[in-house]
PDB file of C-alpha atoms in Angstrom:
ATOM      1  CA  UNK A 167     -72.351 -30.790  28.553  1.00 51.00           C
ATOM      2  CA  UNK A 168     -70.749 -27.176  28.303  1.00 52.00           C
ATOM      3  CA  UNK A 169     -67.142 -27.669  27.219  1.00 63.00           C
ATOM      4  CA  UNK A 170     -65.174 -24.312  27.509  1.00 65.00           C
ATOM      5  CA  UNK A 171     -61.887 -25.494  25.889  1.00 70.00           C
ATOM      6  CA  UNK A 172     -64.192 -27.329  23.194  1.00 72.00           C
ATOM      7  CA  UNK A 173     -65.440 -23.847  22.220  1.00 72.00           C
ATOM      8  CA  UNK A 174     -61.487 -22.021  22.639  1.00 75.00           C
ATOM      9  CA  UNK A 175     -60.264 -24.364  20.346  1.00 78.00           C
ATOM     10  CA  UNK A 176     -63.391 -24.038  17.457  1.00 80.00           C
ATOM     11  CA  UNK A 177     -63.380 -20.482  17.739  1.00 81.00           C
ATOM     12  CA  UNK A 178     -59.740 -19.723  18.796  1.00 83.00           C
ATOM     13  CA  UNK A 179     -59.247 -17.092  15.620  1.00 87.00           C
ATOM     14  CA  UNK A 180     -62.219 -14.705  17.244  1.00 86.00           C
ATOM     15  CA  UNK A 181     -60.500 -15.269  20.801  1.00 86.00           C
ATOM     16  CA  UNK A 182     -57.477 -14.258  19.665  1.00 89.00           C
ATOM     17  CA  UNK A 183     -58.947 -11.341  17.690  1.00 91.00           C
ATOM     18  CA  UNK A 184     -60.570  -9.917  21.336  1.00 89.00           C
ATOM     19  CA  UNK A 185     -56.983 -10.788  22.850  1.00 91.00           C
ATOM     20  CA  UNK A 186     -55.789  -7.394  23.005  1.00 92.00           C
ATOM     21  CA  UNK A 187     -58.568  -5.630  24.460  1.00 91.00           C
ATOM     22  CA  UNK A 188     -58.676  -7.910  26.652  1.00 92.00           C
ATOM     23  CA  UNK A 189     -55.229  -7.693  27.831  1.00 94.00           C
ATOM     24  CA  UNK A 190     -55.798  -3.842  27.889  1.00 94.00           C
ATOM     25  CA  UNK A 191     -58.328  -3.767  30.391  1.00 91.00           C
ATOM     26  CA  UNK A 192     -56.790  -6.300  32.653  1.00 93.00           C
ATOM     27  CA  UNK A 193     -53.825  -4.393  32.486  1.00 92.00           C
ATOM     28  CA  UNK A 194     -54.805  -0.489  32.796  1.00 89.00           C
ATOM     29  CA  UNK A 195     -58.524  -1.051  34.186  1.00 85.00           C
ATOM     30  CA  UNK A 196     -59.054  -3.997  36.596  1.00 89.00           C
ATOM     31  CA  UNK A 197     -54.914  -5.015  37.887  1.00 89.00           C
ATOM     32  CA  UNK A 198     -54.513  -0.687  39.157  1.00 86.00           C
ATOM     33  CA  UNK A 199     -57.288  -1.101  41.311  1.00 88.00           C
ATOM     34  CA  UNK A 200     -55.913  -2.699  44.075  1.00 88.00           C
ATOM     35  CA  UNK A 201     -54.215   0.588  44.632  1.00 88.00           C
ATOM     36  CA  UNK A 202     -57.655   2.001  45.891  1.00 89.00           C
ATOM     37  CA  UNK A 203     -56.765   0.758  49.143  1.00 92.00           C
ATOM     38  CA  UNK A 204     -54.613   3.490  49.503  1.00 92.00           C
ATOM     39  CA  UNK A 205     -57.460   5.840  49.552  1.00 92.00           C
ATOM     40  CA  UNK A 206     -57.536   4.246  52.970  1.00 93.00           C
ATOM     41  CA  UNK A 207     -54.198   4.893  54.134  1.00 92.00           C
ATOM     42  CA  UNK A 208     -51.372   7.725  54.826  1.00 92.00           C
ATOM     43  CA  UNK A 209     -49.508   6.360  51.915  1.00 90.00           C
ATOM     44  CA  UNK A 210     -45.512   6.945  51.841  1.00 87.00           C
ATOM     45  CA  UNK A 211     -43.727   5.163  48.723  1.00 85.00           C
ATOM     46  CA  UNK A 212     -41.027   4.538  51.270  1.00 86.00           C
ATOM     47  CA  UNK A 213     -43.292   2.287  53.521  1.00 86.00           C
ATOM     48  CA  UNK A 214     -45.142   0.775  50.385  1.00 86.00           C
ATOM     49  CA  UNK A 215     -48.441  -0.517  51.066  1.00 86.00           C
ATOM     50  CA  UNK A 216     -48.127  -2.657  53.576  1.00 87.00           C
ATOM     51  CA  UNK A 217     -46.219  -0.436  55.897  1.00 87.00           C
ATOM     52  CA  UNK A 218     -48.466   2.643  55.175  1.00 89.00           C
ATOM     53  CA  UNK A 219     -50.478   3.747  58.362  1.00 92.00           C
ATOM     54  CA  UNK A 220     -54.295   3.487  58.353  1.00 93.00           C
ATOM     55  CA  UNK A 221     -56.446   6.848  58.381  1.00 93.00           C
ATOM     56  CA  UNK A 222     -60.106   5.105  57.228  1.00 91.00           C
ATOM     57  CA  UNK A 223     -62.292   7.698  55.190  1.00 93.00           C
ATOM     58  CA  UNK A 224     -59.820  10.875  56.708  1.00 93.00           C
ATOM     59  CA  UNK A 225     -59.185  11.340  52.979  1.00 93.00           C
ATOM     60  CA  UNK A 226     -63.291  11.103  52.373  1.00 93.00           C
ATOM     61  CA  UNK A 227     -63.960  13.293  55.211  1.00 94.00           C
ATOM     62  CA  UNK A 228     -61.352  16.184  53.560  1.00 92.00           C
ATOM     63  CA  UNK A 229     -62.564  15.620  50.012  1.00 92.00           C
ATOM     64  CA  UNK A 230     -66.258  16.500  50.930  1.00 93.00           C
ATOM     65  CA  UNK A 231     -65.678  19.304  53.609  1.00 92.00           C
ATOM     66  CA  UNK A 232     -62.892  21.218  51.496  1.00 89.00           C
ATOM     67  CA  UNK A 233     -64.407  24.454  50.125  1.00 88.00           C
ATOM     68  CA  UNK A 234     -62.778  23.338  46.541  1.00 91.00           C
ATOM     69  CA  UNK A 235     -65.166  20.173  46.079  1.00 94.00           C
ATOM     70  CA  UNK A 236     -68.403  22.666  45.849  1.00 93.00           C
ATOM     71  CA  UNK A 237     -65.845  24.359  42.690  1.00 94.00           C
ATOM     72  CA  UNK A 238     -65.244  21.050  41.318  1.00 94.00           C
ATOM     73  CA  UNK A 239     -68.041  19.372  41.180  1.00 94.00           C
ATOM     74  CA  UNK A 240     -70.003  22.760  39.662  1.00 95.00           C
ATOM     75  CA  UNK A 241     -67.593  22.767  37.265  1.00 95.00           C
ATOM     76  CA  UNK A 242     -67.638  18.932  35.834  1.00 94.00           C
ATOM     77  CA  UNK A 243     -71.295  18.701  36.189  1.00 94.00           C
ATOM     78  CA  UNK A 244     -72.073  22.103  33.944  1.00 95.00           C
ATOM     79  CA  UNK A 245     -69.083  20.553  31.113  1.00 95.00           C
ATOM     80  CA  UNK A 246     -70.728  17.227  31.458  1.00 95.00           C
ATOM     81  CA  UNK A 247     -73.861  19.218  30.912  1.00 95.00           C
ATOM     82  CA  UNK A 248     -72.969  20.890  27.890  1.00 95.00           C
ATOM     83  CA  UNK A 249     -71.559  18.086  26.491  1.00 94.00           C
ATOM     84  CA  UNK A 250     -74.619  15.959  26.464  1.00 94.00           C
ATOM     85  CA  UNK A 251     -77.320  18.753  25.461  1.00 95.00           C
ATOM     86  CA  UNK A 252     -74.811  20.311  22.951  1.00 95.00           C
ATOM     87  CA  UNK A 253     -72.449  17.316  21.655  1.00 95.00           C
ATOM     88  CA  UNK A 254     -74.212  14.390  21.838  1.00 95.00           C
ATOM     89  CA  UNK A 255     -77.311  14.612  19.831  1.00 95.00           C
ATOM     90  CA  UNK A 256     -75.117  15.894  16.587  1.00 96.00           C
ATOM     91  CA  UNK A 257     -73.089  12.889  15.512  1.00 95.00           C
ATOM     92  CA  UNK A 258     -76.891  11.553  15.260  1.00 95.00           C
ATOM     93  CA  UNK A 259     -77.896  14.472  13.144  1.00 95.00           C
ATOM     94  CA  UNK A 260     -74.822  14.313  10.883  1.00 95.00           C
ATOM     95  CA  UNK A 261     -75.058  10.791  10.336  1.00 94.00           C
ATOM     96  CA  UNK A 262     -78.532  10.972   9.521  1.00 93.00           C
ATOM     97  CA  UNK A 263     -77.780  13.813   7.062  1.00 93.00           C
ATOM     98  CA  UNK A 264     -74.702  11.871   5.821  1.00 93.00           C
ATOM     99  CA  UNK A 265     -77.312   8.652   5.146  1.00 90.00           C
ATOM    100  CA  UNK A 266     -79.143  10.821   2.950  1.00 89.00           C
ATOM    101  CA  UNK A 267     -76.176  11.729   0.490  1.00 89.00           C
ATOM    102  CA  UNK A 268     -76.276   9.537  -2.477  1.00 86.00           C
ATOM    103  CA  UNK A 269     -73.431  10.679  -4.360  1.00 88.00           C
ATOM    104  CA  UNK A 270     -70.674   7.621  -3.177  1.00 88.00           C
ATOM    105  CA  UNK A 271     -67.136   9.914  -3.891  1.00 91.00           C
ATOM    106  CA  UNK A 272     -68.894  13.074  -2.010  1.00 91.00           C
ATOM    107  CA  UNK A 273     -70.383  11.168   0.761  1.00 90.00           C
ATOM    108  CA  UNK A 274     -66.673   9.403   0.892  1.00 90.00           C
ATOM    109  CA  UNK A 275     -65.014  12.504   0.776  1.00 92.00           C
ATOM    110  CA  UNK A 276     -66.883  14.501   3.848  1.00 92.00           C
ATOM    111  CA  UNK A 277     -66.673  11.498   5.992  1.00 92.00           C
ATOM    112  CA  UNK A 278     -62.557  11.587   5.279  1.00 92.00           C
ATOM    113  CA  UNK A 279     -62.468  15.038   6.304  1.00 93.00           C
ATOM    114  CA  UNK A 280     -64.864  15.189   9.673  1.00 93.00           C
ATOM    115  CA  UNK A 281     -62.828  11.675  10.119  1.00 94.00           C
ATOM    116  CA  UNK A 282     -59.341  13.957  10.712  1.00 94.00           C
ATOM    117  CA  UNK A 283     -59.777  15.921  13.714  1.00 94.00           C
ATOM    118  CA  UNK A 284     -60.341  12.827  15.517  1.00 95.00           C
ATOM    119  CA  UNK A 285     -56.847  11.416  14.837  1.00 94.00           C
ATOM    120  CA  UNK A 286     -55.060  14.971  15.880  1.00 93.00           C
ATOM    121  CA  UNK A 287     -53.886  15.321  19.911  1.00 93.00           C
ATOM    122  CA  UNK A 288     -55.477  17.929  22.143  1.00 95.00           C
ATOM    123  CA  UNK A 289     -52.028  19.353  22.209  1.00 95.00           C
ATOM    124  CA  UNK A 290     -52.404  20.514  18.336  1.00 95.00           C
ATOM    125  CA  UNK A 291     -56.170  20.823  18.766  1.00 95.00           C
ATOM    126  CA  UNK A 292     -55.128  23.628  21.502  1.00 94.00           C
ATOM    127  CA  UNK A 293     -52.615  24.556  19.960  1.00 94.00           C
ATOM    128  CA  UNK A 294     -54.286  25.575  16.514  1.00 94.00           C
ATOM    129  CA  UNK A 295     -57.246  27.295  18.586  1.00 93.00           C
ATOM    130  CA  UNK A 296     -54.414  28.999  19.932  1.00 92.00           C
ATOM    131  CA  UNK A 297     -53.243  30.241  16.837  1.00 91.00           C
ATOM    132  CA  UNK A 298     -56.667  31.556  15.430  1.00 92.00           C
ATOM    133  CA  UNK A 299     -57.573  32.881  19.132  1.00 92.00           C
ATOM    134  CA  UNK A 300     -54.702  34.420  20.357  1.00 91.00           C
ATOM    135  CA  UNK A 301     -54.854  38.276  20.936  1.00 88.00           C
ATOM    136  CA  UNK A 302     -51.791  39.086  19.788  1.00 86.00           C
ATOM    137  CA  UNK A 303     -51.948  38.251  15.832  1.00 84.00           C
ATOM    138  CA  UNK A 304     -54.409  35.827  16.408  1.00 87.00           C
ATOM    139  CA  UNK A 305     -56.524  35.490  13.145  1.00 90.00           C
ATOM    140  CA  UNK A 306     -60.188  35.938  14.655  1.00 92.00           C
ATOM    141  CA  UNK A 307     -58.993  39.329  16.732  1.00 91.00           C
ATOM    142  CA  UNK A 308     -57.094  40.665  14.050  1.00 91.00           C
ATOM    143  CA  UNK A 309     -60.512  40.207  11.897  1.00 92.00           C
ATOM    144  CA  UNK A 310     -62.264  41.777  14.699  1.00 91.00           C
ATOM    145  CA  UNK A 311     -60.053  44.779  14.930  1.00 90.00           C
ATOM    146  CA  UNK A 312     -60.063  45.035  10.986  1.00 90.00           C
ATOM    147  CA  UNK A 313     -63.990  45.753  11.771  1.00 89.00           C
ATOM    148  CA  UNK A 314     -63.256  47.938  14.438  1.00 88.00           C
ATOM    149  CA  UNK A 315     -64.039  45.857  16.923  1.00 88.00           C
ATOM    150  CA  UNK A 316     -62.463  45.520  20.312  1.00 90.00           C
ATOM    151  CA  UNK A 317     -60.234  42.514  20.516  1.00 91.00           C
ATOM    152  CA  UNK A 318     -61.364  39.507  22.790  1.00 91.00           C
ATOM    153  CA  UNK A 319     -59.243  37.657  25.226  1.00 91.00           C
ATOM    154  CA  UNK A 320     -60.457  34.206  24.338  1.00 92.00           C
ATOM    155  CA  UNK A 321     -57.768  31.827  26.194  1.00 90.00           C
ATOM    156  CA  UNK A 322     -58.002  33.637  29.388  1.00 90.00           C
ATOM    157  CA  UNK A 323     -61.559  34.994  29.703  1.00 91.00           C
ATOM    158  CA  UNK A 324     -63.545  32.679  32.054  1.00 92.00           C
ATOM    159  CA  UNK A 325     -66.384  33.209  30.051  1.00 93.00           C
ATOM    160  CA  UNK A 326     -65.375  31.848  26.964  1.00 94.00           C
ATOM    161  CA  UNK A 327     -63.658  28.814  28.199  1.00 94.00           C
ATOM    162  CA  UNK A 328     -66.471  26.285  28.427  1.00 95.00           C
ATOM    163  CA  UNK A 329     -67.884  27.712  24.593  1.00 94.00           C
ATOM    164  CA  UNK A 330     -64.075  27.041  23.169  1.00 95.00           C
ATOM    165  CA  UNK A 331     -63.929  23.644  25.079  1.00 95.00           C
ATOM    166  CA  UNK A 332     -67.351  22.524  23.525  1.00 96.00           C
ATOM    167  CA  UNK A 333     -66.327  24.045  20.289  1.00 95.00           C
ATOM    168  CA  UNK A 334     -63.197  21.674  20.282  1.00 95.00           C
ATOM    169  CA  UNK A 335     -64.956  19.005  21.555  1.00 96.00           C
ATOM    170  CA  UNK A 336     -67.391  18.970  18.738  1.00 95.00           C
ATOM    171  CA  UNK A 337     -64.692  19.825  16.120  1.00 95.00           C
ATOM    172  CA  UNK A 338     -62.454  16.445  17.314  1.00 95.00           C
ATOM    173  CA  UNK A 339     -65.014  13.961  17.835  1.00 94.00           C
ATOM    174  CA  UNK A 340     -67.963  14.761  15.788  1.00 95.00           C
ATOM    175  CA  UNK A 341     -66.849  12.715  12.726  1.00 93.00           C
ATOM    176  CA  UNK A 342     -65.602   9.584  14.506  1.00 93.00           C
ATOM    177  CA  UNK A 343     -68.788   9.311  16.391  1.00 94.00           C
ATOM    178  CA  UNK A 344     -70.867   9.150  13.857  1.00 95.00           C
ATOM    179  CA  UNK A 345     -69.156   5.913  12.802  1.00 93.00           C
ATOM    180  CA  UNK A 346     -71.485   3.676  15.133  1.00 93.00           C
ATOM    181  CA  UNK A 347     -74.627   5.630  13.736  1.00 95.00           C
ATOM    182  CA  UNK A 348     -73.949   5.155  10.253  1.00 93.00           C
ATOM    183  CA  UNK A 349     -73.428   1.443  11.011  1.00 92.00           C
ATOM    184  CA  UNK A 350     -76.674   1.077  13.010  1.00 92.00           C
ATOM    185  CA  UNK A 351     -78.247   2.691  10.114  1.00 92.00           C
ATOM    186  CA  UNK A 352     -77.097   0.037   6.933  1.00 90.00           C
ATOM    187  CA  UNK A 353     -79.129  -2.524   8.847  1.00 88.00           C
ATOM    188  CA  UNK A 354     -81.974  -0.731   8.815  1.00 88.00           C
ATOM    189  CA  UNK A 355     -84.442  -3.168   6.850  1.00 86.00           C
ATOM    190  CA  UNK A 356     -84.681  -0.791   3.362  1.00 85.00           C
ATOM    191  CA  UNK A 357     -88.359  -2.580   2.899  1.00 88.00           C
ATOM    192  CA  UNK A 358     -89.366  -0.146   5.697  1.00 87.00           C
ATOM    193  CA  UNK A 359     -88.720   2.705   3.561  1.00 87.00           C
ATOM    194  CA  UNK A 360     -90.193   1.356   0.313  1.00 85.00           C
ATOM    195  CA  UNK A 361     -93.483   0.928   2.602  1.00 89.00           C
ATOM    196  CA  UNK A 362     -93.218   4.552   4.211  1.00 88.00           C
ATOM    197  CA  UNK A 363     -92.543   5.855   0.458  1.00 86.00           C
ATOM    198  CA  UNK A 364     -95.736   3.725  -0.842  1.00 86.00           C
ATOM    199  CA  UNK A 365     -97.598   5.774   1.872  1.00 84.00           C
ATOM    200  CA  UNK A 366     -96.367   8.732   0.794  1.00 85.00           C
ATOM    201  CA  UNK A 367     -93.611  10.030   3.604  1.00 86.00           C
ATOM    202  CA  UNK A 368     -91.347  12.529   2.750  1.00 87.00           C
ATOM    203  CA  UNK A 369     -87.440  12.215   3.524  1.00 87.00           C
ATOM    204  CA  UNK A 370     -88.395  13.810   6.677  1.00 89.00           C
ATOM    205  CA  UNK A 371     -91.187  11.382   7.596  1.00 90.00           C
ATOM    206  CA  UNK A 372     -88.769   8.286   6.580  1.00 90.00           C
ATOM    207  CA  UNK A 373     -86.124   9.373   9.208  1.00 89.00           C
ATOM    208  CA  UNK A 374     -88.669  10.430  11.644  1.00 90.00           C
ATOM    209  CA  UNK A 375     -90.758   6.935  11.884  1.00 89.00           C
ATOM    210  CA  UNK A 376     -88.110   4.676  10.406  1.00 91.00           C
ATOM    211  CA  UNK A 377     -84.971   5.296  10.646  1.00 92.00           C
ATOM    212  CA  UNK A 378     -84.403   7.033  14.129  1.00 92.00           C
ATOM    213  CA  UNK A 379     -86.997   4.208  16.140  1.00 91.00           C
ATOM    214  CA  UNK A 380     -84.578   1.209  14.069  1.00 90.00           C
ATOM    215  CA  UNK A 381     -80.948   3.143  15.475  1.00 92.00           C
ATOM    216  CA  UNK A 382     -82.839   4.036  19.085  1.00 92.00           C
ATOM    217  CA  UNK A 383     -81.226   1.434  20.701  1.00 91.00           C
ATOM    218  CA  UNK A 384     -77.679   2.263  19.698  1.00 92.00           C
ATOM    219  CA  UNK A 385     -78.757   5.603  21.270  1.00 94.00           C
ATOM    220  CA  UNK A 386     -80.231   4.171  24.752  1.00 93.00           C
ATOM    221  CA  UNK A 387     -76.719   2.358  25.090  1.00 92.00           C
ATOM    222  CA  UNK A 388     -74.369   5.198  23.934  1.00 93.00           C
ATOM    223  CA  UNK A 389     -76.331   8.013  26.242  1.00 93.00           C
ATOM    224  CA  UNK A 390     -75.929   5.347  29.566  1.00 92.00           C
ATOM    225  CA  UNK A 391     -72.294   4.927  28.412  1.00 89.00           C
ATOM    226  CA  UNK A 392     -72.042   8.714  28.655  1.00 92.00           C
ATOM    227  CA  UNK A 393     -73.171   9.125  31.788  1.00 91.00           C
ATOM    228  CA  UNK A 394     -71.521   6.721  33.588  1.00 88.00           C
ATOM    229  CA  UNK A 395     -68.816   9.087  32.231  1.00 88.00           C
ATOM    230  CA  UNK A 396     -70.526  12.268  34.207  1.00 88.00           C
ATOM    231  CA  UNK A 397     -67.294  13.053  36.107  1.00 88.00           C
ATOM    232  CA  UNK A 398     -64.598  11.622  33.803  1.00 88.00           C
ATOM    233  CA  UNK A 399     -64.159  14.649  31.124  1.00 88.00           C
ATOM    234  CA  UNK A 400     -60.796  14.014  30.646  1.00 85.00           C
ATOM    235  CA  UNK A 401     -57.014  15.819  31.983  1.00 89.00           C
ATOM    236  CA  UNK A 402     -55.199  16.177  28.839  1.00 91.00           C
ATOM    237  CA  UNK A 403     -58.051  18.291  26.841  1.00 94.00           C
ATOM    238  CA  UNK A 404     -58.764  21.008  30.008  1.00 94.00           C
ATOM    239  CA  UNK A 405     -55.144  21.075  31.354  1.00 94.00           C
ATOM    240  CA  UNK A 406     -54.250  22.732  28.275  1.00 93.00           C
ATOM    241  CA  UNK A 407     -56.986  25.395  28.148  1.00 93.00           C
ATOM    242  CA  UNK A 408     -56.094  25.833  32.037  1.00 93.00           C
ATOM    243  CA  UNK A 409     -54.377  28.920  33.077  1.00 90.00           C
ATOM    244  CA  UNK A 410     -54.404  31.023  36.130  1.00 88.00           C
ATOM    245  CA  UNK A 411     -57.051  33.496  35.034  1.00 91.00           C
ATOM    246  CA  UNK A 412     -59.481  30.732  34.137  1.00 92.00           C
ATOM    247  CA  UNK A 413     -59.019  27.773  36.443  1.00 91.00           C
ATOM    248  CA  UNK A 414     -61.751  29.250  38.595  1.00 92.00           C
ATOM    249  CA  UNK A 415     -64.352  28.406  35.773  1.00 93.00           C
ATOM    250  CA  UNK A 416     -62.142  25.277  34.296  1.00 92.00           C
ATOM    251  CA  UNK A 417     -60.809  23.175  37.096  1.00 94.00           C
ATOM    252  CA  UNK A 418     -62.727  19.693  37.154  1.00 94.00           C
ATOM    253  CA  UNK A 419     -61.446  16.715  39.139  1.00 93.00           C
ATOM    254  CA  UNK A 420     -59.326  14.837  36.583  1.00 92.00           C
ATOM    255  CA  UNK A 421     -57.049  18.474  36.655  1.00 93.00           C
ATOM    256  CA  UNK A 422     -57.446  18.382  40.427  1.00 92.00           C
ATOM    257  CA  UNK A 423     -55.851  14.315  40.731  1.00 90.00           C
ATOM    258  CA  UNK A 424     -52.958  15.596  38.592  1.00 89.00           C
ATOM    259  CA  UNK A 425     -52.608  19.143  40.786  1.00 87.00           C
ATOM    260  CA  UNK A 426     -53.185  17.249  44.530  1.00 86.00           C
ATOM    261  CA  UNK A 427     -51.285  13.786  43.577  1.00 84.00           C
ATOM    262  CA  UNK A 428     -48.473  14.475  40.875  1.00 79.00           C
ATOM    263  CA  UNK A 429     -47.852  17.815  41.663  1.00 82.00           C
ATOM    264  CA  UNK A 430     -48.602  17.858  45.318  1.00 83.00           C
ATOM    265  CA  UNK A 431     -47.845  14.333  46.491  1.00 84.00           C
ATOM    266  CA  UNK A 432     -50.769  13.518  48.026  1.00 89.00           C
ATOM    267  CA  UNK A 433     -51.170   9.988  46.651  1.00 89.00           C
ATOM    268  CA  UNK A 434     -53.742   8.748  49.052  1.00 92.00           C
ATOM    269  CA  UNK A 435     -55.558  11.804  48.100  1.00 92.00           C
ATOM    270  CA  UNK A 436     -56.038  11.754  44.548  1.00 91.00           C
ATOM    271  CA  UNK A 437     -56.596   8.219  44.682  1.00 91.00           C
ATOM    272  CA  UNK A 438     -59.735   8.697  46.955  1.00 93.00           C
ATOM    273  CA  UNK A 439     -60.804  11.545  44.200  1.00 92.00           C
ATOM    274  CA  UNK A 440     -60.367   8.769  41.384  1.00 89.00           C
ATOM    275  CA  UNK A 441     -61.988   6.181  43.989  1.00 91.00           C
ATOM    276  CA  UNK A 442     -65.228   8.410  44.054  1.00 93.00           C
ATOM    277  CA  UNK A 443     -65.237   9.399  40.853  1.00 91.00           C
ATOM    278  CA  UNK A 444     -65.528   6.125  39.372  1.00 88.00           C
ATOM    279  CA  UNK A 445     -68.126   5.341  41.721  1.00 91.00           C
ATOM    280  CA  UNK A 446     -70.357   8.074  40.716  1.00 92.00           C
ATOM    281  CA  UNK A 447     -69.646   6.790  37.515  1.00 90.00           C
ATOM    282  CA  UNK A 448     -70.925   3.378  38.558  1.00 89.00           C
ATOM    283  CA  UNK A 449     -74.292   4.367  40.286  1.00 93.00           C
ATOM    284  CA  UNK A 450     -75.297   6.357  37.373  1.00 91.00           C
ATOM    285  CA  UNK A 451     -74.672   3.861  35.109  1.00 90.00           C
ATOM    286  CA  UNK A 452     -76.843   1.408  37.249  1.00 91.00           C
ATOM    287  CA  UNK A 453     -79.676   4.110  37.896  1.00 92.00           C
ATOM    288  CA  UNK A 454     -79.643   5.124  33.578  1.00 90.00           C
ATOM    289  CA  UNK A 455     -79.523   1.401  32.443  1.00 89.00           C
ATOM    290  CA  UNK A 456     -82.332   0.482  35.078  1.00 91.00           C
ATOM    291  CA  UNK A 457     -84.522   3.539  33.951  1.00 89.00           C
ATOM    292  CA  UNK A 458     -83.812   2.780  29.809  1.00 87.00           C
ATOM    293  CA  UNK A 459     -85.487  -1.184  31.010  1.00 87.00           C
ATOM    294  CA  UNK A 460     -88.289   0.680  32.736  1.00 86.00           C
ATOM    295  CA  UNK A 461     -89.338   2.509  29.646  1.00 81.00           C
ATOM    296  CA  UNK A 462     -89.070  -0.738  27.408  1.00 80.00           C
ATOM    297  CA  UNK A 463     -85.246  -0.459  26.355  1.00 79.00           C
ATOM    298  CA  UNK A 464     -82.826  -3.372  26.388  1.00 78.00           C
ATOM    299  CA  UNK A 465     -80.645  -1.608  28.275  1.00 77.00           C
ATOM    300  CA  UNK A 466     -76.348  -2.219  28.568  1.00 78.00           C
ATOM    301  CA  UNK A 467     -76.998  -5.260  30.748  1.00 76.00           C
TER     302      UNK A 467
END
């Protein structure tokens, strides 16, 4: 007979060790959405939620027909793009170069340094591209100009936002995320490689037909985690590369919440723009993890 408090009570140290997280998602992920019913409503913080008027999908109707969705959703999907041609396949390639390093203090020391980045806010991310970028004294124009170049307006050009936003990207996160690979990779059975070296493989050959089919799975799951995150790039990281002569290129719907519902007021709004983004999210998630089972992967569920 299954005995829930039987196993709380024998395993109450690992319970209480998933405590936290637990709490966190209660808290900030499942508890805030009852406030999606306000995508359904002319919410007034002076009526509350129960004294708001009903407008049913008005706020659907205005998000889909307004000539700024087209902009928006252009704009996400081509960063989202980027992201997972350009960023996503590297942490795999630098933690498949970093398995290869056999000297223990060097391999230490990289990891340390591409660890870093990751533990820096966007602000001084920004704010030291800003420094290096900047026409006036910046340190790349002032090289350029020493070469007698023509000095480039990086921060406001529209065409060199999405590069520096991918460059950033890649310069924050590319260390931390390689954390999971290089995990998946120490329980790669070593008698696999003693076999492929008996045949004869090269280096090459071992992480070609050992060593990337034993991590594929951590793969499968981490790309349908990303895509259920198609839509959610993030505020803090593109409202500080956001600037008048740029937004045109750079505005993406977690800028446009903080613009239409902090800024503007329009609560029930920017809820109904968070409502459908996470539902995007959702679908895709159910559509990736369906196709992974289809081809013979185990899937996230």
């Amino acid at each position: 007979m299954f005995q829930p408090f039987h196993f709380l009570k024998k395993y109450k140290l690992l319970y209480l060790m998933i405590l936290p997280g637990f709490l966190f998602f209660v808290v900030f992920k499942y508890l805030p959405m009852g406030g999606l019913i306000i995508s359904f409503q002319d919410y007034q913080p002076y009526l509350g939620i129960q004294g708001s008027p009903w407008v049913g999908f008005k706020h659907f109707i205005r998000l889909f027909t307004e000539p700024t969705f087209a902009m928006l959703l252009s704009n996400t999907l081509i960063l989202f793009a980027l992201e997972l041609v350009v960023f996503f396949p590297l942490p795999i390639i630098l933690a498949l170069m970093l398995n290869e390093v056999r000297h223990k203090l060097f391999k230490s020391s990289i990891q340390t340094i591409i660890y870093i980045p990751h533990f820096m806010s966007w602000v001084i991310i920004v704010s030291i591209t800003y420094v290096f970028l900047n026409v006036d004294g910046g340190v790349v124009n002032e090289i350029i100009a020493a070469l007698g170049g023509q000095k480039i307006s990086f921060l406001t050009s529209p065409e060199w936002l999405r590069p520096m936003y991918i460059g950033q990207i890649i310069w924050k996160e590319i260390g931390w995320s390689t954390i999971i690979y290089l995990a998946a990779i120490t329980v790669v059975d070593t008698q696999l490689y003693e076999a492929a070296e008996m045949d004869g493989a090269s280096r090459l050959r071992k992480i070609w037909h050992v060593t990337l089919p034993a991590i594929r799975p951590v793969i499968i799951t981490l790309l349908i985690l990303k895509i259920g995150n198609t839509l959610e790039l993030g505020f803090e990281h593109m409202f500080l590369l956001l600037n008048s002569l740029n937004r045109e290129v750079g505005e993406i719907f977690d800028t446009y919440v903080y613009t239409a519902g902090l800024k503007n007021g329009q609560l029930s709004f920017s809820t109904t723009v968070g409502l459908f983004k996470g539902l995007v999210g959702l679908i895709l998630v159910i559509i990736a993890n369906k196709l992974a089972k289809k081809f013979g992967e185990d899937g996230v569920y």
